[in-house]
Amino acid sequence: MTSVDRDVETATPRETAEGETPHPLRELSEQDLRAHTAEVLERARRRSVELTDAVDDDDLVKQHSKLMSPLVWDLAHIGSQEELWLVRDVGGRDPLRPDIDDLYDAFQHPRATRPSLPLLGPSEARSYVAEVRDKAFDVLERAPLRGRDLTRTAFAFGMIAQHEQQHDETMLATHQLRKGDPVLHAPAPPSATARDLPEEIVVPSGSFTMGTSVEPWALDNERPAHEVFVEAFALDTTPVTNARYAEFVDDGGYGDRRWWSEQGWSYRSEYGITAPRFWRREDGRWWRLRFGVYEPVPPDEPVVHVSYHEAEAFAAWAGKRLPTEAEWEKAARYDPATGRSRRYPWGDDDPTPEHANLGQRHLRPAPVGAYPKGVSAVGAHQLVGDVWEWTSSDFTPYPGFVAFPYREYSEVFFGPEYKVLRGGSFGSDPVAVRGTFRNWDYPIRRQIFAGFRCARDLRPGDAGV
Ligand SMILES: [Fe+2]
């Protein structure tokens, strides 16, 4: 995130609701919208505080992995973006700390170099983000929430809450990479209640509405809504479990060239990868390290910490493939009974703890079958929450895409370098996940909370799968 784009008035996302269900946020009074927005911002801040207060100052300023920023960088960067967008742009207020803009500009400094910058120290960073937040709340009380695209339905505030939650998920990944005793604690996720689920569900052929033009806090890359034709296909009912993934590993999958793409094979050879990240084989069984806890790999949980290349190789070994992004979204949103696309797999209501494993309520994915209330209209389970799911699609713009509110949010990342991930993980907050939400990353990434499920084309006689 770099510049503050002053030209936002000209960017007008389409507002048609064709094929989509309307959005409840638009029905709120202005007062209720402000209260709701404040609550969402406060939830993000509680989490940032929890993640940064859990460790001492040495741990805050140190780099736990070259892949990640020091936690104290993420914290002040959260404040810096909030200052740029809410205090300076929406509020029209004077800058608090123009001198640090550059330090916290993600485009100026790659993660590996951030520890050598003259960053704010822990207590400075904490007072800076608190001061910014006070001013942002003052702006929230006074700013008109109509008119300008940036402020309509409190968009900029929603964007900043999502930004903070995304960095919180990144900080959670840093915690996973951190060495030492456990410092984060959470109750276990619910156990599986939906049993004997079929291996696959069938999604019927036809067009559906992909993306959104009505979700007020949707980001530019999710817009606009558009019709996409998808051939009938079979999709795994649940994400691939650790038990199933271990079969691939134990079958010599990592050493068998047949299952890997050229890029994937050279990646796995270069890095000497033989199992998901954080797995280790000991006494004839698989163990894993999870936020400082060393434990047997639970067989029924979705596999996590695998790269796109590993997901693709598993799918080939299983005689399947990864779903495209359109297939994933159709399985998540399309309701054959009405022909419309819903906001979430279970319908249009915001996520509750009964629908999905989101929001760092648990520090791990839940076993498959743990969220029967989150099932989609076509019968897929746990599409939202637990693990991000790799898709086979490159990150590209939808037809009619308009960069908003600045090119560096999505546009500069479009292209074949990144693969799209969908659905959010146990570490994603509900404000930063929905049926249309698109995440993207390099196909070699493993520190993120990513897993996958497989798909395949239908064969004759498959109709009743
Ligand atoms: Fe950021």
Short mmCIF file of C-alpha atoms and ligand atoms in Angstrom, two decimals:
data_model
loop_
_atom_site.label_atom_id
_atom_site.label_comp_id
_atom_site.label_asym_id
_atom_site.label_seq_id
_atom_site.Cartn_x
_atom_site.Cartn_y
_atom_site.Cartn_z
CA MET A 1 0.00 0.00 0.00
CA THR A 2 1.66 3.19 -1.02
CA SER A 3 0.05 6.29 -2.35
CA VAL A 4 -3.20 7.88 -1.39
CA ASP A 5 -5.12 8.00 -4.64
CA ARG A 6 -6.95 11.31 -4.89
CA ASP A 7 -8.73 10.25 -8.04
CA VAL A 8 -11.15 7.88 -6.36
CA GLU A 9 -14.22 9.94 -7.23
CA THR A 10 -13.98 8.73 -10.80
CA ALA A 11 -13.93 5.03 -9.90
CA THR A 12 -17.53 3.88 -9.72
CA PRO A 13 -18.07 0.17 -9.04
CA ARG A 14 -21.24 -1.08 -10.69
CA GLU A 15 -24.18 -1.34 -8.34
CA THR A 16 -26.32 -3.89 -10.15
CA ALA A 17 -27.57 -6.76 -8.02
CA GLU A 18 -28.46 -9.05 -10.91
CA GLY A 19 -28.04 -12.67 -9.80
CA GLU A 20 -26.90 -11.70 -6.29
CA THR A 21 -28.75 -11.33 -3.05
CA PRO A 22 -28.79 -7.76 -1.62
CA HIS A 23 -26.64 -6.78 1.33
CA PRO A 24 -27.88 -6.19 4.92
CA LEU A 25 -25.30 -3.46 5.67
CA ARG A 26 -27.06 -1.20 3.19
CA GLU A 27 -30.28 -1.42 5.23
CA LEU A 28 -28.70 -0.06 8.44
CA SER A 29 -29.36 3.46 9.66
CA GLU A 30 -26.31 5.73 9.55
CA GLN A 31 -26.01 5.52 13.33
CA ASP A 32 -26.14 1.72 13.34
CA LEU A 33 -23.64 1.57 10.49
CA ARG A 34 -21.19 3.69 12.50
CA ALA A 35 -21.68 1.50 15.58
CA HIS A 36 -21.23 -1.69 13.56
CA THR A 37 -18.08 -0.31 11.91
CA ALA A 38 -16.60 0.77 15.25
CA GLU A 39 -17.25 -2.70 16.62
CA VAL A 40 -15.46 -4.35 13.68
CA LEU A 41 -12.46 -2.02 14.08
CA GLU A 42 -12.31 -2.72 17.81
CA ARG A 43 -12.39 -6.47 17.22
CA ALA A 44 -9.39 -6.15 14.89
CA ARG A 45 -7.51 -4.09 17.46
CA ARG A 46 -8.18 -6.55 20.28
CA ARG A 47 -6.60 -9.22 18.13
CA SER A 48 -3.57 -7.11 17.17
CA VAL A 49 -3.00 -6.39 20.87
CA GLU A 50 -3.36 -10.07 21.79
CA LEU A 51 -0.83 -11.11 19.13
CA THR A 52 1.72 -8.48 20.07
CA ASP A 53 1.27 -8.59 23.88
CA ALA A 54 1.79 -12.37 23.85
CA VAL A 55 5.55 -11.99 23.40
CA ASP A 56 8.23 -9.85 25.05
CA ASP A 57 9.90 -6.86 23.42
CA ASP A 58 12.85 -8.90 22.13
CA ASP A 59 10.48 -11.19 20.30
CA LEU A 60 8.54 -8.22 18.92
CA VAL A 61 11.51 -6.62 17.22
CA LYS A 62 13.22 -9.77 16.04
CA GLN A 63 12.72 -11.45 12.69
CA HIS A 64 11.46 -14.98 13.26
CA SER A 65 11.82 -15.95 9.61
CA LYS A 66 13.15 -14.22 6.52
CA LEU A 67 9.67 -14.72 5.08
CA MET A 68 8.09 -12.47 7.67
CA SER A 69 8.38 -8.95 9.07
CA PRO A 70 9.19 -8.36 12.72
CA LEU A 71 5.84 -8.23 14.56
CA VAL A 72 6.53 -4.62 15.53
CA TRP A 73 6.69 -3.69 11.82
CA ASP A 74 3.23 -5.19 11.19
CA LEU A 75 1.85 -3.30 14.18
CA ALA A 76 3.08 0.14 13.14
CA HIS A 77 2.22 -0.59 9.47
CA ILE A 78 -1.37 -1.23 10.56
CA GLY A 79 -1.37 2.22 12.15
CA SER A 80 0.34 3.83 9.19
CA GLN A 81 -2.29 2.59 6.71
CA GLU A 82 -5.06 3.67 9.06
CA GLU A 83 -3.51 7.12 9.29
CA LEU A 84 -3.16 7.44 5.49
CA TRP A 85 -6.68 6.39 4.64
CA LEU A 86 -8.91 7.28 7.57
CA VAL A 87 -7.17 10.20 9.25
CA ARG A 88 -5.61 11.98 6.27
CA ASP A 89 -7.81 11.02 3.32
CA VAL A 90 -11.33 10.50 4.72
CA GLY A 91 -10.84 12.88 7.67
CA GLY A 92 -8.76 15.50 5.83
CA ARG A 93 -6.66 15.86 9.00
CA ASP A 94 -3.01 16.78 9.27
CA PRO A 95 -0.50 13.92 9.24
CA LEU A 96 0.61 12.59 12.63
CA ARG A 97 3.88 11.05 11.50
CA PRO A 98 4.67 11.88 7.86
CA ASP A 99 8.29 11.05 8.64
CA ILE A 100 7.54 7.31 8.96
CA ASP A 101 5.36 6.86 5.85
CA ASP A 102 8.25 5.42 3.89
CA LEU A 103 9.35 2.94 6.60
CA TYR A 104 5.99 1.26 6.61
CA ASP A 105 5.40 1.25 2.89
CA ALA A 106 5.33 -2.44 1.98
CA PHE A 107 6.38 -1.67 -1.59
CA GLN A 108 9.54 0.20 -0.58
CA HIS A 109 10.95 -2.45 1.71
CA PRO A 110 10.72 -6.21 1.17
CA ARG A 111 10.10 -8.26 4.33
CA ALA A 112 13.67 -9.57 4.53
CA THR A 113 15.09 -6.03 4.85
CA ARG A 114 12.60 -4.65 7.38
CA PRO A 115 14.55 -5.53 10.56
CA SER A 116 17.42 -3.25 9.47
CA LEU A 117 15.15 -0.18 9.20
CA PRO A 118 15.01 2.44 11.99
CA LEU A 119 11.56 1.18 13.02
CA LEU A 120 9.48 2.48 15.90
CA GLY A 121 10.21 0.49 19.04
CA PRO A 122 7.49 -1.53 20.80
CA SER A 123 6.20 1.20 23.11
CA GLU A 124 6.44 3.89 20.40
CA ALA A 125 4.56 1.66 17.97
CA ARG A 126 1.85 0.96 20.56
CA SER A 127 1.27 4.63 21.33
CA TYR A 128 1.32 5.51 17.62
CA VAL A 129 -1.42 3.01 16.69
CA ALA A 130 -3.49 4.09 19.71
CA GLU A 131 -3.23 7.75 18.74
CA VAL A 132 -4.18 6.99 15.14
CA ARG A 133 -7.14 4.94 16.34
CA ASP A 134 -8.45 7.81 18.50
CA LYS A 135 -8.39 10.10 15.52
CA ALA A 136 -9.90 7.48 13.20
CA PHE A 137 -12.83 7.04 15.61
CA ASP A 138 -13.31 10.78 15.67
CA VAL A 139 -13.42 10.73 11.86
CA LEU A 140 -15.87 7.81 11.92
CA GLU A 141 -18.25 9.84 14.09
CA ARG A 142 -18.26 12.81 11.74
CA ALA A 143 -17.54 11.62 8.20
CA PRO A 144 -20.48 11.46 5.80
CA LEU A 145 -21.08 7.81 4.88
CA ARG A 146 -22.76 8.65 1.60
CA GLY A 147 -21.65 10.16 -1.67
CA ARG A 148 -17.99 9.58 -2.30
CA ASP A 149 -17.14 5.94 -3.18
CA LEU A 150 -14.42 5.82 -0.56
CA THR A 151 -16.79 6.60 2.28
CA ARG A 152 -20.08 5.17 0.98
CA THR A 153 -21.39 2.54 3.42
CA ALA A 154 -18.16 3.18 5.40
CA PHE A 155 -16.06 1.41 2.74
CA ALA A 156 -12.70 2.91 3.77
CA PHE A 157 -13.28 1.87 7.39
CA GLY A 158 -14.21 -1.66 6.27
CA MET A 159 -11.13 -1.78 4.07
CA ILE A 160 -8.89 -0.75 6.96
CA ALA A 161 -10.49 -3.29 9.32
CA GLN A 162 -9.83 -5.99 6.70
CA HIS A 163 -6.27 -4.76 6.30
CA GLU A 164 -5.65 -5.01 10.02
CA GLN A 165 -7.17 -8.50 10.18
CA GLN A 166 -5.06 -9.60 7.22
CA HIS A 167 -1.93 -8.46 9.03
CA ASP A 168 -3.18 -10.19 12.16
CA GLU A 169 -3.33 -13.42 10.16
CA THR A 170 0.19 -12.71 8.90
CA MET A 171 1.31 -12.13 12.50
CA LEU A 172 -0.31 -15.44 13.44
CA ALA A 173 1.82 -17.09 10.73
CA THR A 174 4.86 -15.39 12.29
CA HIS A 175 3.85 -16.92 15.63
CA GLN A 176 3.73 -20.32 13.95
CA LEU A 177 7.31 -19.80 12.70
CA ARG A 178 8.55 -18.50 16.05
CA LYS A 179 10.69 -20.87 18.09
CA GLY A 180 10.05 -21.31 21.79
CA ASP A 181 7.34 -22.26 24.23
CA PRO A 182 3.68 -21.75 23.32
CA VAL A 183 2.36 -18.26 24.08
CA LEU A 184 -1.02 -18.39 22.34
CA HIS A 185 -3.86 -20.43 23.74
CA ALA A 186 -7.36 -21.26 22.52
CA PRO A 187 -9.95 -23.98 23.06
CA ALA A 188 -10.07 -26.98 20.72
CA PRO A 189 -12.40 -26.68 17.72
CA PRO A 190 -15.69 -28.62 17.68
CA SER A 191 -15.50 -32.30 16.81
CA ALA A 192 -17.05 -33.86 13.71
CA THR A 193 -20.81 -34.38 13.85
CA ALA A 194 -21.47 -34.92 10.15
CA ARG A 195 -20.22 -38.44 9.56
CA ASP A 196 -20.09 -40.72 6.53
CA LEU A 197 -19.99 -37.80 4.15
CA PRO A 198 -19.73 -38.79 0.49
CA GLU A 199 -16.23 -38.35 -0.94
CA GLU A 200 -17.50 -36.03 -3.67
CA ILE A 201 -20.44 -33.86 -4.60
CA VAL A 202 -21.51 -32.97 -8.13
CA VAL A 203 -21.98 -29.36 -9.18
CA PRO A 204 -24.37 -29.12 -12.14
CA SER A 205 -23.43 -27.51 -15.45
CA GLY A 206 -24.55 -23.93 -16.17
CA SER A 207 -23.92 -20.25 -15.64
CA PHE A 208 -23.74 -18.58 -12.26
CA THR A 209 -23.00 -15.09 -10.95
CA MET A 210 -19.36 -14.81 -9.91
CA GLY A 211 -17.94 -11.85 -8.00
CA THR A 212 -20.04 -9.08 -6.53
CA SER A 213 -21.42 -5.66 -7.29
CA VAL A 214 -23.45 -5.32 -4.08
CA GLU A 215 -21.19 -6.32 -1.18
CA PRO A 216 -20.29 -2.88 0.24
CA TRP A 217 -16.92 -3.84 1.71
CA ALA A 218 -15.83 -6.11 -1.14
CA LEU A 219 -12.43 -5.14 -2.53
CA ASP A 220 -11.78 -4.15 -6.10
CA ASN A 221 -10.60 -7.58 -7.27
CA GLU A 222 -13.95 -9.17 -6.25
CA ARG A 223 -15.86 -6.79 -8.55
CA PRO A 224 -17.94 -6.62 -10.63
CA ALA A 225 -20.52 -9.42 -10.60
CA HIS A 226 -20.46 -11.28 -13.93
CA GLU A 227 -21.89 -14.44 -15.42
CA VAL A 228 -19.58 -17.44 -15.81
CA PHE A 229 -20.44 -20.76 -17.44
CA VAL A 230 -19.05 -23.77 -15.59
CA GLU A 231 -19.24 -27.35 -16.91
CA ALA A 232 -20.55 -29.96 -14.47
CA PHE A 233 -17.77 -31.26 -12.24
CA ALA A 234 -17.16 -33.32 -9.12
CA LEU A 235 -15.65 -31.67 -6.07
CA ASP A 236 -14.35 -33.20 -2.84
CA THR A 237 -17.00 -32.74 -0.15
CA THR A 238 -14.33 -31.60 2.32
CA PRO A 239 -10.76 -30.36 2.22
CA VAL A 240 -8.12 -33.11 1.93
CA THR A 241 -7.34 -34.48 5.40
CA ASN A 242 -3.98 -35.17 7.02
CA ALA A 243 -4.72 -38.92 6.89
CA ARG A 244 -5.33 -38.83 3.16
CA TYR A 245 -2.35 -36.58 2.56
CA ALA A 246 -0.11 -38.93 4.61
CA GLU A 247 -1.09 -41.73 2.20
CA PHE A 248 0.40 -39.67 -0.62
CA VAL A 249 3.56 -39.03 1.39
CA ASP A 250 3.89 -42.65 2.50
CA ASP A 251 3.28 -43.81 -1.07
CA GLY A 252 6.45 -41.98 -2.11
CA GLY A 253 4.52 -39.10 -3.69
CA TYR A 254 7.26 -36.55 -3.04
CA GLY A 255 9.82 -38.66 -4.89
CA ASP A 256 7.70 -39.57 -7.90
CA ARG A 257 8.26 -37.23 -10.82
CA ARG A 258 4.95 -38.29 -12.46
CA TRP A 259 2.79 -36.29 -10.07
CA TRP A 260 4.66 -32.99 -10.26
CA SER A 261 4.65 -30.16 -12.75
CA GLU A 262 8.05 -29.11 -14.05
CA GLN A 263 8.03 -26.05 -11.80
CA GLY A 264 6.80 -28.08 -8.84
CA TRP A 265 9.45 -30.75 -9.30
CA SER A 266 12.31 -28.28 -9.41
CA TYR A 267 10.87 -26.46 -6.38
CA ARG A 268 10.62 -29.66 -4.33
CA SER A 269 14.11 -30.72 -5.45
CA GLU A 270 15.69 -27.35 -4.70
CA TYR A 271 14.19 -27.12 -1.23
CA GLY A 272 14.39 -30.85 -0.43
CA ILE A 273 10.72 -30.98 0.54
CA THR A 274 9.42 -34.36 1.70
CA ALA A 275 6.26 -33.57 3.73
CA PRO A 276 4.07 -30.58 4.69
CA ARG A 277 5.88 -27.84 6.53
CA PHE A 278 6.11 -28.46 10.30
CA TRP A 279 5.68 -32.25 9.88
CA ARG A 280 8.25 -34.72 11.17
CA ARG A 281 8.26 -38.53 11.14
CA GLU A 282 9.20 -40.13 14.44
CA ASP A 283 8.66 -43.65 15.79
CA GLY A 284 6.77 -44.60 12.65
CA ARG A 285 4.20 -41.84 12.87
CA TRP A 286 3.77 -38.23 11.80
CA TRP A 287 4.17 -35.40 14.27
CA ARG A 288 3.79 -31.67 13.79
CA LEU A 289 4.77 -28.45 15.46
CA ARG A 290 1.81 -26.09 15.99
CA PHE A 291 2.35 -22.76 17.75
CA GLY A 292 5.07 -24.28 19.92
CA VAL A 293 3.21 -27.54 20.67
CA TYR A 294 4.69 -30.79 19.33
CA GLU A 295 1.86 -33.26 18.74
CA PRO A 296 0.80 -36.23 16.62
CA VAL A 297 -0.72 -35.11 13.32
CA PRO A 298 -4.50 -35.40 13.78
CA PRO A 299 -5.81 -37.63 10.97
CA ASP A 300 -9.21 -35.98 10.46
CA GLU A 301 -8.15 -32.34 10.17
CA PRO A 302 -7.62 -30.67 6.80
CA VAL A 303 -3.95 -30.70 5.85
CA VAL A 304 -2.34 -27.27 6.26
CA HIS A 305 1.00 -25.66 5.34
CA VAL A 306 1.27 -27.15 1.88
CA SER A 307 2.28 -25.17 -1.20
CA TYR A 308 0.34 -25.00 -4.44
CA HIS A 309 2.88 -27.36 -6.01
CA GLU A 310 2.29 -29.99 -3.33
CA ALA A 311 -1.49 -29.63 -3.65
CA GLU A 312 -1.21 -30.07 -7.41
CA ALA A 313 1.00 -33.15 -7.05
CA PHE A 314 -1.38 -34.73 -4.53
CA ALA A 315 -4.32 -34.13 -6.89
CA ALA A 316 -2.47 -35.82 -9.77
CA TRP A 317 -1.62 -38.78 -7.53
CA ALA A 318 -5.32 -39.04 -6.55
CA GLY A 319 -6.38 -39.02 -10.23
CA LYS A 320 -7.90 -35.58 -9.85
CA ARG A 321 -6.98 -31.90 -10.24
CA LEU A 322 -7.38 -28.67 -8.30
CA PRO A 323 -10.63 -26.75 -8.85
CA THR A 324 -10.57 -23.52 -10.80
CA GLU A 325 -11.50 -20.41 -8.92
CA ALA A 326 -14.87 -20.28 -10.74
CA GLU A 327 -15.61 -23.89 -9.76
CA TRP A 328 -14.76 -23.15 -6.14
CA GLU A 329 -17.00 -20.08 -6.04
CA LYS A 330 -19.89 -21.83 -7.78
CA ALA A 331 -19.72 -24.70 -5.25
CA ALA A 332 -19.68 -22.12 -2.44
CA ARG A 333 -22.32 -19.64 -3.60
CA TYR A 334 -24.62 -21.03 -6.26
CA ASP A 335 -28.07 -22.02 -5.11
CA PRO A 336 -29.71 -24.28 -7.73
CA ALA A 337 -33.15 -23.69 -6.15
CA THR A 338 -33.13 -19.96 -6.90
CA GLY A 339 -30.39 -19.65 -9.52
CA ARG A 340 -28.79 -16.89 -7.42
CA SER A 341 -25.39 -16.58 -5.79
CA ARG A 342 -25.38 -16.28 -2.00
CA ARG A 343 -22.89 -14.38 0.12
CA TYR A 344 -21.61 -17.47 1.93
CA PRO A 345 -21.96 -21.25 1.48
CA TRP A 346 -24.76 -21.41 4.09
CA GLY A 347 -26.70 -18.41 2.82
CA ASP A 348 -26.61 -14.65 3.26
CA ASP A 349 -26.13 -14.35 7.03
CA ASP A 350 -22.80 -13.21 8.41
CA PRO A 351 -20.68 -16.07 9.80
CA THR A 352 -21.34 -17.28 13.35
CA PRO A 353 -19.24 -19.81 15.31
CA GLU A 354 -21.68 -22.51 14.16
CA HIS A 355 -21.02 -21.87 10.47
CA ALA A 356 -17.26 -21.95 10.17
CA ASN A 357 -13.90 -22.04 11.93
CA LEU A 358 -12.85 -18.41 11.57
CA GLY A 359 -11.38 -15.57 13.63
CA GLN A 360 -8.59 -17.38 15.51
CA ARG A 361 -11.17 -18.76 17.95
CA HIS A 362 -9.23 -22.02 17.61
CA LEU A 363 -5.56 -22.34 16.81
CA ARG A 364 -6.02 -25.11 14.28
CA PRO A 365 -8.35 -26.37 11.56
CA ALA A 366 -11.37 -28.36 12.78
CA PRO A 367 -11.89 -31.99 11.76
CA VAL A 368 -13.87 -32.51 8.57
CA GLY A 369 -17.58 -32.77 9.34
CA ALA A 370 -17.37 -30.28 12.25
CA TYR A 371 -19.56 -27.62 10.63
CA PRO A 372 -22.74 -29.20 9.22
CA LYS A 373 -24.48 -25.78 9.45
CA GLY A 374 -21.90 -24.33 7.07
CA VAL A 375 -22.70 -26.70 4.19
CA SER A 376 -23.24 -25.10 0.79
CA ALA A 377 -26.38 -25.50 -1.33
CA VAL A 378 -24.66 -28.14 -3.47
CA GLY A 379 -23.41 -30.05 -0.41
CA ALA A 380 -19.77 -28.97 0.05
CA HIS A 381 -18.51 -28.70 3.65
CA GLN A 382 -16.03 -26.26 5.19
CA LEU A 383 -15.42 -24.18 2.10
CA VAL A 384 -15.13 -21.17 4.39
CA GLY A 385 -12.79 -21.30 7.39
CA ASP A 386 -10.27 -23.95 8.55
CA VAL A 387 -7.76 -23.65 5.68
CA TRP A 388 -7.32 -21.41 2.65
CA GLU A 389 -7.85 -23.56 -0.43
CA TRP A 390 -5.49 -23.41 -3.37
CA THR A 391 -7.20 -23.15 -6.75
CA SER A 392 -5.64 -23.78 -10.16
CA SER A 393 -6.37 -20.20 -11.28
CA ASP A 394 -3.90 -17.38 -11.77
CA PHE A 395 -4.79 -14.08 -10.12
CA THR A 396 -6.42 -12.07 -12.93
CA PRO A 397 -8.96 -9.24 -13.09
CA TYR A 398 -12.65 -9.89 -13.71
CA PRO A 399 -14.18 -8.40 -16.86
CA GLY A 400 -14.97 -4.75 -16.06
CA PHE A 401 -12.40 -4.53 -13.24
CA VAL A 402 -11.66 -1.01 -12.01
CA ALA A 403 -8.75 -0.43 -9.62
CA PHE A 404 -10.13 1.04 -6.39
CA PRO A 405 -9.09 2.86 -4.35
CA TYR A 406 -5.48 2.46 -5.54
CA ARG A 407 -3.62 0.33 -8.10
CA GLU A 408 -1.37 -1.26 -5.51
CA TYR A 409 -4.22 -3.05 -3.79
CA SER A 410 -4.66 -5.69 -6.52
CA GLU A 411 -3.81 -4.54 -10.00
CA VAL A 412 -0.04 -4.67 -9.70
CA PHE A 413 -0.29 -8.35 -8.64
CA PHE A 414 -2.39 -9.58 -11.56
CA GLY A 415 -0.64 -12.19 -13.70
CA PRO A 416 0.61 -15.77 -13.78
CA GLU A 417 3.02 -15.41 -10.85
CA TYR A 418 0.29 -15.76 -8.24
CA LYS A 419 -2.31 -18.45 -7.61
CA VAL A 420 -5.69 -17.68 -6.08
CA LEU A 421 -6.66 -19.10 -2.70
CA ARG A 422 -10.24 -19.09 -1.45
CA GLY A 423 -12.33 -19.44 1.69
CA GLY A 424 -10.17 -18.16 4.55
CA SER A 425 -8.56 -20.13 7.37
CA PHE A 426 -9.04 -20.54 11.12
CA GLY A 427 -6.84 -17.44 11.32
CA SER A 428 -9.03 -15.25 9.07
CA ASP A 429 -11.55 -12.90 10.62
CA PRO A 430 -15.11 -12.98 9.25
CA VAL A 431 -14.76 -9.37 8.02
CA ALA A 432 -11.98 -10.49 5.67
CA VAL A 433 -13.68 -13.59 4.22
CA ARG A 434 -16.78 -14.09 2.09
CA GLY A 435 -17.89 -16.20 -0.85
CA THR A 436 -16.31 -13.72 -3.26
CA PHE A 437 -13.09 -12.98 -1.35
CA ARG A 438 -9.87 -13.64 -3.32
CA ASN A 439 -6.49 -14.20 -1.73
CA TRP A 440 -3.37 -14.70 -3.82
CA ASP A 441 0.15 -15.93 -3.17
CA TYR A 442 3.19 -17.51 -4.77
CA PRO A 443 2.76 -21.22 -5.55
CA ILE A 444 5.76 -22.05 -3.31
CA ARG A 445 4.28 -20.53 -0.13
CA ARG A 446 3.88 -22.88 2.85
CA GLN A 447 3.88 -20.72 5.96
CA ILE A 448 0.34 -19.52 5.23
CA PHE A 449 -2.60 -21.53 6.56
CA ALA A 450 -3.32 -23.16 3.23
CA GLY A 451 -4.68 -26.58 2.28
CA PHE A 452 -6.88 -27.64 -0.62
CA ARG A 453 -9.56 -29.93 -1.96
CA CYS A 454 -9.63 -31.71 -5.32
CA ALA A 455 -12.00 -31.62 -8.27
CA ARG A 456 -12.39 -33.63 -11.45
CA ASP A 457 -14.28 -33.66 -14.71
CA LEU A 458 -17.28 -35.94 -14.80
CA ARG A 459 -17.08 -39.23 -16.63
CA PRO A 460 -20.02 -41.01 -18.30
CA GLY A 461 -22.13 -42.68 -15.64
CA ASP A 462 -21.00 -40.27 -12.92
CA ALA A 463 -24.32 -38.44 -12.52
CA GLY A 464 -25.17 -39.98 -9.20
CA VAL A 465 -21.79 -39.55 -7.51
FE FE B 1 -0.40 -4.01 4.47
#
